[in-house]
PDB file of C-alpha atoms in Angstrom:
ATOM      1  CA  MET A   1      90.828 104.291 114.017  1.00 92.00           C
ATOM      2  CA  ARG A   2      87.839 101.957 113.456  1.00 97.00           C
ATOM      3  CA  PRO A   3      88.338  98.593 112.365  1.00 98.00           C
ATOM      4  CA  LEU A   4      89.196  98.229 108.278  1.00 98.00           C
ATOM      5  CA  ALA A   5      88.412  95.484 105.879  1.00 98.00           C
ATOM      6  CA  VAL A   6      88.243  95.217 102.049  1.00 98.00           C
ATOM      7  CA  ILE A   7      86.309  92.347 100.404  1.00 98.00           C
ATOM      8  CA  GLY A   8      86.844  91.225  96.683  1.00 98.00           C
ATOM      9  CA  ASN A   9      89.234  90.825  93.774  1.00 97.00           C
ATOM     10  CA  VAL A  10      93.142  90.145  94.591  1.00 98.00           C
ATOM     11  CA  ASN A  11      95.054  89.183  90.765  1.00 97.00           C
ATOM     12  CA  ILE A  12      97.926  89.317  88.697  1.00 97.00           C
ATOM     13  CA  ASP A  13      98.206  93.025  86.685  1.00 95.00           C
ATOM     14  CA  LEU A  14     100.770  92.459  83.872  1.00 95.00           C
ATOM     15  CA  ILE A  15     102.091  96.093  82.639  1.00 91.00           C
ATOM     16  CA  LEU A  16     103.614  97.045  80.589  1.00 92.00           C
ATOM     17  CA  GLY A  17     103.676 100.387  77.806  1.00 91.00           C
ATOM     18  CA  PRO A  18     104.058 102.733  76.536  1.00 91.00           C
ATOM     19  CA  ALA A  19     102.387 101.875  73.215  1.00 93.00           C
ATOM     20  CA  GLU A  20     101.378 103.635  70.657  1.00 91.00           C
ATOM     21  CA  PRO A  21     100.389 103.176  67.805  1.00 90.00           C
ATOM     22  CA  TRP A  22      98.929 100.316  68.312  1.00 91.00           C
ATOM     23  CA  PRO A  23     100.153  97.997  67.223  1.00 91.00           C
ATOM     24  CA  LYS A  24      98.301  96.307  63.888  1.00 94.00           C
ATOM     25  CA  ALA A  25      97.446  92.369  63.473  1.00 94.00           C
ATOM     26  CA  GLY A  26      99.941  89.954  63.247  1.00 96.00           C
ATOM     27  CA  THR A  27     103.426  92.857  64.409  1.00 96.00           C
ATOM     28  CA  GLU A  28     105.392  93.331  67.589  1.00 95.00           C
ATOM     29  CA  ILE A  29     106.799  96.053  69.128  1.00 95.00           C
ATOM     30  CA  ILE A  30     108.800  97.419  71.578  1.00 96.00           C
ATOM     31  CA  VAL A  31     108.118  98.904  74.863  1.00 94.00           C
ATOM     32  CA  ASP A  32     109.839 100.519  77.194  1.00 92.00           C
ATOM     33  CA  HIS A  33     108.921  99.349  80.139  1.00 87.00           C
ATOM     34  CA  ASP A  34     107.243  95.952  81.923  1.00 90.00           C
ATOM     35  CA  GLU A  35     106.212  95.559  85.743  1.00 90.00           C
ATOM     36  CA  LEU A  36     104.425  91.790  87.572  1.00 94.00           C
ATOM     37  CA  ARG A  37     102.771  93.171  90.646  1.00 93.00           C
ATOM     38  CA  VAL A  38      99.889  92.395  93.166  1.00 95.00           C
ATOM     39  CA  GLY A  39      96.438  93.464  90.962  1.00 95.00           C
ATOM     40  CA  GLY A  40      93.275  93.627  91.827  1.00 95.00           C
ATOM     41  CA  CYS A  41      90.593  96.661  93.211  1.00 96.00           C
ATOM     42  CA  ALA A  42      90.862  94.636  95.947  1.00 98.00           C
ATOM     43  CA  GLY A  43      94.683  94.061  96.407  1.00 97.00           C
ATOM     44  CA  ASN A  44      95.716  97.430  95.060  1.00 97.00           C
ATOM     45  CA  SER A  45      93.891  99.377  97.707  1.00 98.00           C
ATOM     46  CA  ALA A  46      94.869  96.617 100.613  1.00 98.00           C
ATOM     47  CA  LEU A  47      98.916  97.839  99.661  1.00 96.00           C
ATOM     48  CA  ALA A  48      98.500 101.008  99.445  1.00 97.00           C
ATOM     49  CA  TRP A  49      96.981 100.638 103.600  1.00 98.00           C
ATOM     50  CA  GLU A  50     100.153  98.278 104.351  1.00 96.00           C
ATOM     51  CA  SER A  51     101.979 100.986 103.413  1.00 96.00           C
ATOM     52  CA  LEU A  52     100.728 103.729 104.882  1.00 97.00           C
ATOM     53  CA  GLY A  53     100.714 101.903 107.664  1.00 96.00           C
ATOM     54  CA  VAL A  54      97.133 100.918 108.270  1.00 96.00           C
ATOM     55  CA  GLY A  55      95.458  97.819 110.517  1.00 96.00           C
ATOM     56  CA  TYR A  56      93.217  96.054 108.051  1.00 98.00           C
ATOM     57  CA  GLU A  57      91.784  92.266 106.905  1.00 98.00           C
ATOM     58  CA  ILE A  58      91.491  91.859 103.599  1.00 98.00           C
ATOM     59  CA  ALA A  59      88.885  88.213 102.400  1.00 98.00           C
ATOM     60  CA  ALA A  60      90.186  86.884  99.175  1.00 98.00           C
ATOM     61  CA  ASN A  61      91.064  84.031  97.144  1.00 98.00           C
ATOM     62  CA  VAL A  62      93.842  83.096  94.652  1.00 98.00           C
ATOM     63  CA  GLY A  63      94.342  79.809  92.219  1.00 98.00           C
ATOM     64  CA  ASN A  64      96.270  76.608  92.198  1.00 98.00           C
ATOM     65  CA  ASP A  65      99.691  78.756  90.158  1.00 98.00           C
ATOM     66  CA  GLN A  66     102.752  79.600  91.093  1.00 97.00           C
ATOM     67  CA  PHE A  67     100.918  82.659  90.804  1.00 98.00           C
ATOM     68  CA  GLY A  68      98.318  82.390  93.699  1.00 98.00           C
ATOM     69  CA  THR A  69     100.924  81.560  96.057  1.00 98.00           C
ATOM     70  CA  TRP A  70     103.271  84.702  94.964  1.00 97.00           C
ATOM     71  CA  LEU A  71      99.895  86.437  95.644  1.00 98.00           C
ATOM     72  CA  LYS A  72      99.450  85.389  98.950  1.00 97.00           C
ATOM     73  CA  GLU A  73     102.838  85.841  99.984  1.00 97.00           C
ATOM     74  CA  ALA A  74     102.755  89.521  98.750  1.00 96.00           C
ATOM     75  CA  PHE A  75     100.164  90.185 102.063  1.00 96.00           C
ATOM     76  CA  GLY A  76     102.042  87.725 104.752  1.00 95.00           C
ATOM     77  CA  ALA A  77      99.853  86.713 107.278  1.00 96.00           C
ATOM     78  CA  ARG A  78      96.903  88.585 106.263  1.00 96.00           C
ATOM     79  CA  SER A  79      96.166  85.804 103.242  1.00 97.00           C
ATOM     80  CA  ARG A  80      96.741  82.227 105.655  1.00 96.00           C
ATOM     81  CA  ASN A  81      93.294  82.044 105.408  1.00 96.00           C
ATOM     82  CA  TRP A  82      92.633  82.296 101.766  1.00 98.00           C
ATOM     83  CA  PRO A  83      91.313  79.795 100.185  1.00 98.00           C
ATOM     84  CA  VAL A  84      93.083  78.441  97.079  1.00 98.00           C
ATOM     85  CA  GLU A  85      90.831  77.666  94.039  1.00 98.00           C
ATOM     86  CA  ALA A  86      91.623  74.599  91.781  1.00 98.00           C
ATOM     87  CA  VAL A  87      92.116  76.880  88.347  1.00 98.00           C
ATOM     88  CA  GLY A  88      94.407  79.097  87.084  1.00 98.00           C
ATOM     89  CA  SER A  89      95.039  82.869  89.434  1.00 98.00           C
ATOM     90  CA  THR A  90      93.253  85.373  87.081  1.00 98.00           C
ATOM     91  CA  LEU A  91      96.139  87.573  85.024  1.00 97.00           C
ATOM     92  CA  SER A  92      95.335  90.798  84.430  1.00 94.00           C
ATOM     93  CA  VAL A  93      97.677  92.794  81.216  1.00 95.00           C
ATOM     94  CA  GLY A  94      97.242  95.674  81.151  1.00 90.00           C
ATOM     95  CA  ILE A  95      98.966  98.003  78.290  1.00 92.00           C
ATOM     96  CA  THR A  96      98.880 101.731  78.870  1.00 87.00           C
ATOM     97  CA  HIS A  97      99.642 104.700  76.347  1.00 88.00           C
ATOM     98  CA  PRO A  98     101.723 107.409  75.966  1.00 86.00           C
ATOM     99  CA  ASP A  99      98.022 109.936  77.128  1.00 80.00           C
ATOM    100  CA  GLY A 100      98.662 108.029  81.287  1.00 70.00           C
ATOM    101  CA  GLU A 101      95.343 105.803  79.947  1.00 77.00           C
ATOM    102  CA  ARG A 102      95.567 102.790  79.658  1.00 80.00           C
ATOM    103  CA  THR A 103      92.965  99.047  78.408  1.00 87.00           C
ATOM    104  CA  PHE A 104      93.615  95.994  79.864  1.00 87.00           C
ATOM    105  CA  PHE A 105      93.045  92.784  78.731  1.00 92.00           C
ATOM    106  CA  THR A 106      91.697  89.707  81.833  1.00 92.00           C
ATOM    107  CA  THR A 107      91.256  86.207  82.150  1.00 95.00           C
ATOM    108  CA  ARG A 108      88.076  85.206  83.723  1.00 94.00           C
ATOM    109  CA  GLY A 109      91.182  82.543  86.703  1.00 97.00           C
ATOM    110  CA  HIS A 110      90.334  82.591  90.335  1.00 98.00           C
ATOM    111  CA  LEU A 111      87.657  85.587  90.138  1.00 98.00           C
ATOM    112  CA  PRO A 112      84.596  84.149  89.500  1.00 98.00           C
ATOM    113  CA  LEU A 113      85.239  81.451  92.135  1.00 98.00           C
ATOM    114  CA  PHE A 114      85.156  82.982  95.311  1.00 98.00           C
ATOM    115  CA  SER A 115      82.207  82.789  97.239  1.00 98.00           C
ATOM    116  CA  PHE A 116      80.768  84.309 100.835  1.00 98.00           C
ATOM    117  CA  ASP A 117      81.564  81.556 102.494  1.00 98.00           C
ATOM    118  CA  GLU A 118      84.575  82.253 102.030  1.00 98.00           C
ATOM    119  CA  VAL A 119      84.361  85.444 103.279  1.00 98.00           C
ATOM    120  CA  ARG A 120      82.657  84.765 106.306  1.00 96.00           C
ATOM    121  CA  SER A 121      85.472  82.004 107.516  1.00 96.00           C
ATOM    122  CA  MET A 122      88.389  84.505 106.444  1.00 97.00           C
ATOM    123  CA  LEU A 123      86.346  87.726 108.678  1.00 98.00           C
ATOM    124  CA  ASP A 124      84.694  88.098 112.353  1.00 96.00           C
ATOM    125  CA  GLY A 125      82.238  90.444 112.757  1.00 96.00           C
ATOM    126  CA  ARG A 126      82.646  91.015 115.658  1.00 96.00           C
ATOM    127  CA  ARG A 127      86.125  92.310 115.775  1.00 97.00           C
ATOM    128  CA  LEU A 128      84.765  94.495 112.773  1.00 98.00           C
ATOM    129  CA  ARG A 129      82.439  95.732 114.404  1.00 98.00           C
ATOM    130  CA  GLY A 130      81.318  99.314 114.149  1.00 97.00           C
ATOM    131  CA  GLY A 131      84.577  99.401 110.471  1.00 98.00           C
ATOM    132  CA  LEU A 132      84.642  99.650 107.015  1.00 98.00           C
ATOM    133  CA  ALA A 133      84.394  97.139 104.324  1.00 98.00           C
ATOM    134  CA  LEU A 134      85.672  98.183 100.545  1.00 98.00           C
ATOM    135  CA  LEU A 135      83.449  95.831  98.480  1.00 98.00           C
ATOM    136  CA  SER A 136      84.971  96.062  95.159  1.00 98.00           C
ATOM    137  CA  GLY A 137      85.044  93.920  91.659  1.00 95.00           C
ATOM    138  CA  ALA A 138      81.617  93.219  92.391  1.00 97.00           C
ATOM    139  CA  PHE A 139      81.927  92.401  87.832  1.00 96.00           C
ATOM    140  CA  LEU A 140      84.320  90.175  88.440  1.00 95.00           C
ATOM    141  CA  THR A 141      83.385  87.695  91.476  1.00 97.00           C
ATOM    142  CA  ASP A 142      80.088  86.276  89.764  1.00 97.00           C
ATOM    143  CA  ALA A 143      79.582  83.570  93.090  1.00 98.00           C
ATOM    144  CA  LEU A 144      79.795  86.391  96.101  1.00 98.00           C
ATOM    145  CA  THR A 145      78.335  89.479  93.249  1.00 98.00           C
ATOM    146  CA  LEU A 146      75.008  86.395  93.942  1.00 98.00           C
ATOM    147  CA  ALA A 147      75.471  87.222  97.762  1.00 98.00           C
ATOM    148  CA  TYR A 148      75.459  89.759  98.158  1.00 98.00           C
ATOM    149  CA  ASP A 149      72.105  90.375  99.527  1.00 98.00           C
ATOM    150  CA  GLN A 150      74.041  87.709 102.399  1.00 98.00           C
ATOM    151  CA  LEU A 151      76.980  89.728 102.248  1.00 98.00           C
ATOM    152  CA  PHE A 152      75.039  93.268 103.199  1.00 98.00           C
ATOM    153  CA  ASP A 153      72.700  91.257 106.469  1.00 98.00           C
ATOM    154  CA  TRP A 154      75.913  90.322 107.728  1.00 98.00           C
ATOM    155  CA  ALA A 155      77.694  93.675 106.716  1.00 98.00           C
ATOM    156  CA  ASP A 156      74.431  94.909 108.898  1.00 98.00           C
ATOM    157  CA  ALA A 157      74.303  92.671 111.117  1.00 98.00           C
ATOM    158  CA  HIS A 158      77.813  93.607 112.624  1.00 98.00           C
ATOM    159  CA  GLU A 159      76.659  97.201 112.207  1.00 98.00           C
ATOM    160  CA  ILE A 160      79.901  97.741 109.598  1.00 98.00           C
ATOM    161  CA  ALA A 161      79.021 100.195 107.329  1.00 98.00           C
ATOM    162  CA  VAL A 162      79.742  98.787 103.359  1.00 98.00           C
ATOM    163  CA  ALA A 163      81.330 101.019 100.684  1.00 98.00           C
ATOM    164  CA  LEU A 164      81.176 100.532  97.281  1.00 98.00           C
ATOM    165  CA  ASP A 165      83.337 100.302  94.350  1.00 98.00           C
ATOM    166  CA  THR A 166      81.710  98.143  91.929  1.00 97.00           C
ATOM    167  CA  GLY A 167      85.065  98.883  88.646  1.00 93.00           C
ATOM    168  CA  TRP A 168      83.603  98.966  85.446  1.00 91.00           C
ATOM    169  CA  PRO A 169      81.005  95.891  84.433  1.00 93.00           C
ATOM    170  CA  LEU A 170      82.118  94.126  81.685  1.00 88.00           C
ATOM    171  CA  ASP A 171      79.327  94.321  78.514  1.00 91.00           C
ATOM    172  CA  GLY A 172      79.285  97.471  79.916  1.00 92.00           C
ATOM    173  CA  TRP A 173      77.037  99.584  81.780  1.00 95.00           C
ATOM    174  CA  THR A 174      73.749  98.583  80.856  1.00 96.00           C
ATOM    175  CA  GLU A 175      70.221  98.625  82.113  1.00 96.00           C
ATOM    176  CA  ALA A 176      70.341  95.747  83.960  1.00 97.00           C
ATOM    177  CA  ASN A 177      74.321  96.735  85.258  1.00 97.00           C
ATOM    178  CA  LYS A 178      72.345  99.437  86.283  1.00 97.00           C
ATOM    179  CA  GLN A 179      69.429  98.803  87.740  1.00 97.00           C
ATOM    180  CA  LYS A 180      72.281  96.063  89.818  1.00 97.00           C
ATOM    181  CA  THR A 181      73.804  98.539  90.028  1.00 98.00           C
ATOM    182  CA  ILE A 182      71.695 101.036  92.482  1.00 98.00           C
ATOM    183  CA  ARG A 183      70.047  98.427  93.936  1.00 98.00           C
ATOM    184  CA  TRP A 184      73.245  97.349  95.698  1.00 98.00           C
ATOM    185  CA  LEU A 185      73.751 101.286  97.334  1.00 98.00           C
ATOM    186  CA  LYS A 186      70.525 101.156  98.229  1.00 98.00           C
ATOM    187  CA  ARG A 187      72.419  98.760 101.484  1.00 98.00           C
ATOM    188  CA  CYS A 188      75.850 100.986 101.280  1.00 98.00           C
ATOM    189  CA  HIS A 189      76.699 103.663 103.669  1.00 98.00           C
ATOM    190  CA  CYS A 190      79.327 105.028 100.547  1.00 98.00           C
ATOM    191  CA  ALA A 191      79.376 104.946  97.142  1.00 98.00           C
ATOM    192  CA  LEU A 192      83.667 105.445  95.258  1.00 98.00           C
ATOM    193  CA  PHE A 193      82.842 105.806  91.581  1.00 98.00           C
ATOM    194  CA  ASN A 194      84.816 107.644  88.792  1.00 97.00           C
ATOM    195  CA  GLU A 195      83.127 110.278  86.814  1.00 97.00           C
ATOM    196  CA  VAL A 196      82.702 108.501  84.007  1.00 96.00           C
ATOM    197  CA  GLU A 197      80.888 105.478  86.340  1.00 97.00           C
ATOM    198  CA  THR A 198      79.200 108.137  87.948  1.00 97.00           C
ATOM    199  CA  THR A 199      77.618 109.958  84.954  1.00 97.00           C
ATOM    200  CA  THR A 200      77.145 106.659  82.932  1.00 96.00           C
ATOM    201  CA  LEU A 201      75.049 105.379  86.116  1.00 96.00           C
ATOM    202  CA  THR A 202      73.173 108.433  86.427  1.00 97.00           C
ATOM    203  CA  GLY A 203      72.596 109.703  83.215  1.00 96.00           C
ATOM    204  CA  GLN A 204      73.926 112.699  84.238  1.00 97.00           C
ATOM    205  CA  LEU A 205      76.500 114.336  82.316  1.00 97.00           C
ATOM    206  CA  ASP A 206      77.808 116.649  85.411  1.00 98.00           C
ATOM    207  CA  PRO A 207      79.424 114.464  87.995  1.00 98.00           C
ATOM    208  CA  LEU A 208      77.781 116.658  90.788  1.00 98.00           C
ATOM    209  CA  LEU A 209      75.023 116.461  89.334  1.00 98.00           C
ATOM    210  CA  ALA A 210      75.045 112.241  89.087  1.00 98.00           C
ATOM    211  CA  ALA A 211      76.606 112.417  92.055  1.00 98.00           C
ATOM    212  CA  ARG A 212      72.929 114.097  93.918  1.00 98.00           C
ATOM    213  CA  SER A 213      71.211 111.368  92.220  1.00 98.00           C
ATOM    214  CA  LEU A 214      73.078 108.244  93.372  1.00 98.00           C
ATOM    215  CA  LYS A 215      73.098 110.513  96.915  1.00 98.00           C
ATOM    216  CA  ALA A 216      69.287 109.383  96.763  1.00 98.00           C
ATOM    217  CA  GLU A 217      68.944 106.192  96.136  1.00 97.00           C
ATOM    218  CA  MET A 218      71.247 105.197  99.277  1.00 98.00           C
ATOM    219  CA  PRO A 219      70.730 105.567 102.969  1.00 97.00           C
ATOM    220  CA  ALA A 220      70.264 108.818 104.333  1.00 96.00           C
ATOM    221  CA  ASP A 221      73.424 108.864 106.622  1.00 96.00           C
ATOM    222  CA  ALA A 222      75.799 108.097 102.812  1.00 98.00           C
ATOM    223  CA  ILE A 223      78.457 109.472 101.738  1.00 98.00           C
ATOM    224  CA  VAL A 224      79.067 109.289  97.977  1.00 98.00           C
ATOM    225  CA  VAL A 225      82.254 110.221  96.078  1.00 98.00           C
ATOM    226  CA  VAL A 226      83.249 110.743  92.355  1.00 98.00           C
ATOM    227  CA  LYS A 227      86.896 110.114  91.176  1.00 98.00           C
ATOM    228  CA  ARG A 228      87.883 112.978  89.009  1.00 98.00           C
ATOM    229  CA  GLY A 229      91.124 111.858  87.775  1.00 94.00           C
ATOM    230  CA  PRO A 230      92.936 115.470  87.124  1.00 95.00           C
ATOM    231  CA  ASP A 231      89.604 116.744  88.125  1.00 97.00           C
ATOM    232  CA  GLY A 232      90.587 115.709  91.597  1.00 98.00           C
ATOM    233  CA  ALA A 233      87.647 114.725  93.618  1.00 98.00           C
ATOM    234  CA  LEU A 234      84.341 115.783  94.725  1.00 98.00           C
ATOM    235  CA  ALA A 235      82.005 114.378  97.916  1.00 98.00           C
ATOM    236  CA  ILE A 236      78.401 114.504  99.564  1.00 98.00           C
ATOM    237  CA  GLY A 237      78.561 114.011 103.198  1.00 98.00           C
ATOM    238  CA  ARG A 238      76.221 112.678 105.512  1.00 96.00           C
ATOM    239  CA  ASP A 239      74.118 115.700 106.198  1.00 96.00           C
ATOM    240  CA  GLY A 240      74.336 116.860 102.132  1.00 97.00           C
ATOM    241  CA  ARG A 241      76.959 119.176 102.321  1.00 98.00           C
ATOM    242  CA  GLU A 242      78.983 119.418  98.657  1.00 98.00           C
ATOM    243  CA  TYR A 243      83.059 119.219  99.349  1.00 98.00           C
ATOM    244  CA  ALA A 244      85.281 119.194  96.614  1.00 98.00           C
ATOM    245  CA  VAL A 245      89.605 118.963  96.141  1.00 98.00           C
ATOM    246  CA  ALA A 246      91.363 119.592  93.534  1.00 98.00           C
ATOM    247  CA  ALA A 247      94.421 117.309  92.739  1.00 97.00           C
ATOM    248  CA  PRO A 248      98.533 118.271  92.462  1.00 96.00           C
ATOM    249  CA  ARG A 249      99.976 119.155  88.633  1.00 96.00           C
ATOM    250  CA  VAL A 250     101.879 115.421  88.675  1.00 95.00           C
ATOM    251  CA  ALA A 251     103.789 114.334  85.755  1.00 93.00           C
ATOM    252  CA  VAL A 252     101.790 110.956  85.341  1.00 88.00           C
ATOM    253  CA  VAL A 253     103.900 107.445  85.178  1.00 83.00           C
ATOM    254  CA  ASP A 254     101.476 104.809  85.965  1.00 82.00           C
ATOM    255  CA  THR A 255      97.893 105.474  86.321  1.00 85.00           C
ATOM    256  CA  ILE A 256      96.393 102.010  86.829  1.00 86.00           C
ATOM    257  CA  GLY A 257      95.299 101.205  90.166  1.00 91.00           C
ATOM    258  CA  ALA A 258      94.826 105.495  90.703  1.00 95.00           C
ATOM    259  CA  GLY A 259      91.025 105.065  92.278  1.00 97.00           C
ATOM    260  CA  ASP A 260      91.811 101.692  93.630  1.00 98.00           C
ATOM    261  CA  VAL A 261      94.420 103.956  95.906  1.00 98.00           C
ATOM    262  CA  PHE A 262      92.582 106.616  95.946  1.00 98.00           C
ATOM    263  CA  ASN A 263      90.050 104.715  98.041  1.00 98.00           C
ATOM    264  CA  ALA A 264      92.149 103.259 100.481  1.00 98.00           C
ATOM    265  CA  GLY A 265      93.529 106.444 101.320  1.00 98.00           C
ATOM    266  CA  PHE A 266      90.570 108.076 101.617  1.00 98.00           C
ATOM    267  CA  LEU A 267      88.319 105.244 103.524  1.00 98.00           C
ATOM    268  CA  ALA A 268      91.698 105.187 106.257  1.00 98.00           C
ATOM    269  CA  ALA A 269      91.060 108.577 106.765  1.00 97.00           C
ATOM    270  CA  LEU A 270      87.525 108.111 106.989  1.00 98.00           C
ATOM    271  CA  ALA A 271      87.664 105.046 109.805  1.00 98.00           C
ATOM    272  CA  ALA A 272      90.605 108.017 111.304  1.00 97.00           C
ATOM    273  CA  GLU A 273      87.225 110.293 111.799  1.00 96.00           C
ATOM    274  CA  LEU A 274      88.620 113.055 109.889  1.00 97.00           C
ATOM    275  CA  PRO A 275      86.840 115.661 107.829  1.00 97.00           C
ATOM    276  CA  LEU A 276      84.825 115.001 105.198  1.00 98.00           C
ATOM    277  CA  GLU A 277      86.574 117.221 102.587  1.00 97.00           C
ATOM    278  CA  ALA A 278      89.672 116.159 104.878  1.00 97.00           C
ATOM    279  CA  CYS A 279      88.539 112.783 103.673  1.00 98.00           C
ATOM    280  CA  LEU A 280      88.362 113.846  99.556  1.00 98.00           C
ATOM    281  CA  ARG A 281      91.949 115.266 101.001  1.00 97.00           C
ATOM    282  CA  THR A 282      94.003 112.364 101.429  1.00 97.00           C
ATOM    283  CA  GLY A 283      92.286 110.600  99.457  1.00 98.00           C
ATOM    284  CA  VAL A 284      93.659 113.279  96.518  1.00 98.00           C
ATOM    285  CA  THR A 285      97.272 113.013  98.117  1.00 96.00           C
ATOM    286  CA  VAL A 286      97.736 109.614  97.971  1.00 97.00           C
ATOM    287  CA  ALA A 287      96.668 108.095  94.948  1.00 97.00           C
ATOM    288  CA  SER A 288      98.474 111.845  92.936  1.00 97.00           C
ATOM    289  CA  GLU A 289     102.024 109.801  94.965  1.00 97.00           C
ATOM    290  CA  ALA A 290     100.926 106.327  94.053  1.00 95.00           C
ATOM    291  CA  ILE A 291     100.842 107.486  90.147  1.00 93.00           C
ATOM    292  CA  SER A 292     104.034 109.918  88.907  1.00 94.00           C
ATOM    293  CA  THR A 293     106.619 107.407  91.326  1.00 92.00           C
ATOM    294  CA  LEU A 294     108.590 104.398  89.754  1.00 83.00           C
ATOM    295  CA  PRO A 295     108.887 102.017  92.082  1.00 85.00           C
ATOM    296  CA  ARG A 296     105.249 103.193  93.195  1.00 89.00           C
ATOM    297  CA  SER A 297     104.817 105.435  96.173  1.00 93.00           C
ATOM    298  CA  TYR A 298     102.181 106.478  98.870  1.00 94.00           C
ATOM    299  CA  GLY A 299     103.310 109.084 100.618  1.00 91.00           C
ATOM    300  CA  LYS A 300     103.469 109.453 104.071  1.00 90.00           C
ATOM    301  CA  PRO A 301     101.743 107.074 106.516  1.00 93.00           C
ATOM    302  CA  LEU A 302      98.691 108.052 107.146  1.00 92.00           C
ATOM    303  CA  SER A 303      99.905 108.892 111.133  1.00 91.00           C
ATOM    304  CA  ALA A 304     101.337 111.957 109.844  1.00 90.00           C
ATOM    305  CA  LEU A 305      99.040 112.801 107.117  1.00 88.00           C
ATOM    306  CA  VAL A 306      96.380 112.772 109.947  1.00 86.00           C
ATOM    307  CA  GLN A 307      98.716 115.189 112.187  1.00 84.00           C
ATOM    308  CA  GLU A 308      98.723 118.168 109.784  1.00 84.00           C
ATOM    309  CA  THR A 309      95.014 117.968 109.179  1.00 80.00           C
ATOM    310  CA  ARG A 310      95.372 119.331 113.302  1.00 75.00           C
ATOM    311  CA  GLN A 311      97.640 121.242 113.375  1.00 67.00           C
TER     312      GLN A 311
END
């Protein structure tokens, strides 16, 4: 296995729902489900790696409240050096809808204070040499995002391939946000965007054409992945070959974090040097298991999935 790391947003997720119809202002409704759990793109991916039995490192920060303490406890020794900021922890309330979609209300909290100096103090570049680093939450981690060029320089110096999943911009895909993202992708070796993000970012309505457009902006050996929800996922490999896998039909319970879980499965398989199509299939399989189980499960450990692929 190549070394794995994730850098980015870990926060509290409070999940409530399903809500239908949307309540009028000043009213109250009762929902059937609630869950308080570790969230954020980086947190969701790390928890999936944990369940898959994959070794990894994580660089994140927390606030100086009970939520921050709880978040650190959830990651044990891996969070030992996480900085504690002098603000409350970021809280994201996710309201689910009967069709599996969701709406988020998120506080700024501790995430904007996360910095590159903090990342560098937590991750050992020599130990991660030749590995993969998932960079997530770009539009939430303000201080770190301003230092992305330094982060990319650090990764290049240690031959660490960066996989980018920015998440949805708080102010939408403005022209400025599109230009920033393309500039970041020029320094990355893997793009992990969902279908709406990919097509919006490129202006191409067809997801494959959109993926080709992103590939043209990235290093020659980059991989572009488009996560398509119930339609599975597609990818363009380092050599330009194109792949697509379907998703199994499942009874959806909760889609929150599905893309983050896909990222974990895909990158774990990539770190295990599986073929790209098998990496896609692993990501789809793990994400499909996660969104259809309560309490959430991630299925078989990676070692079993790898063995099945190589038989």
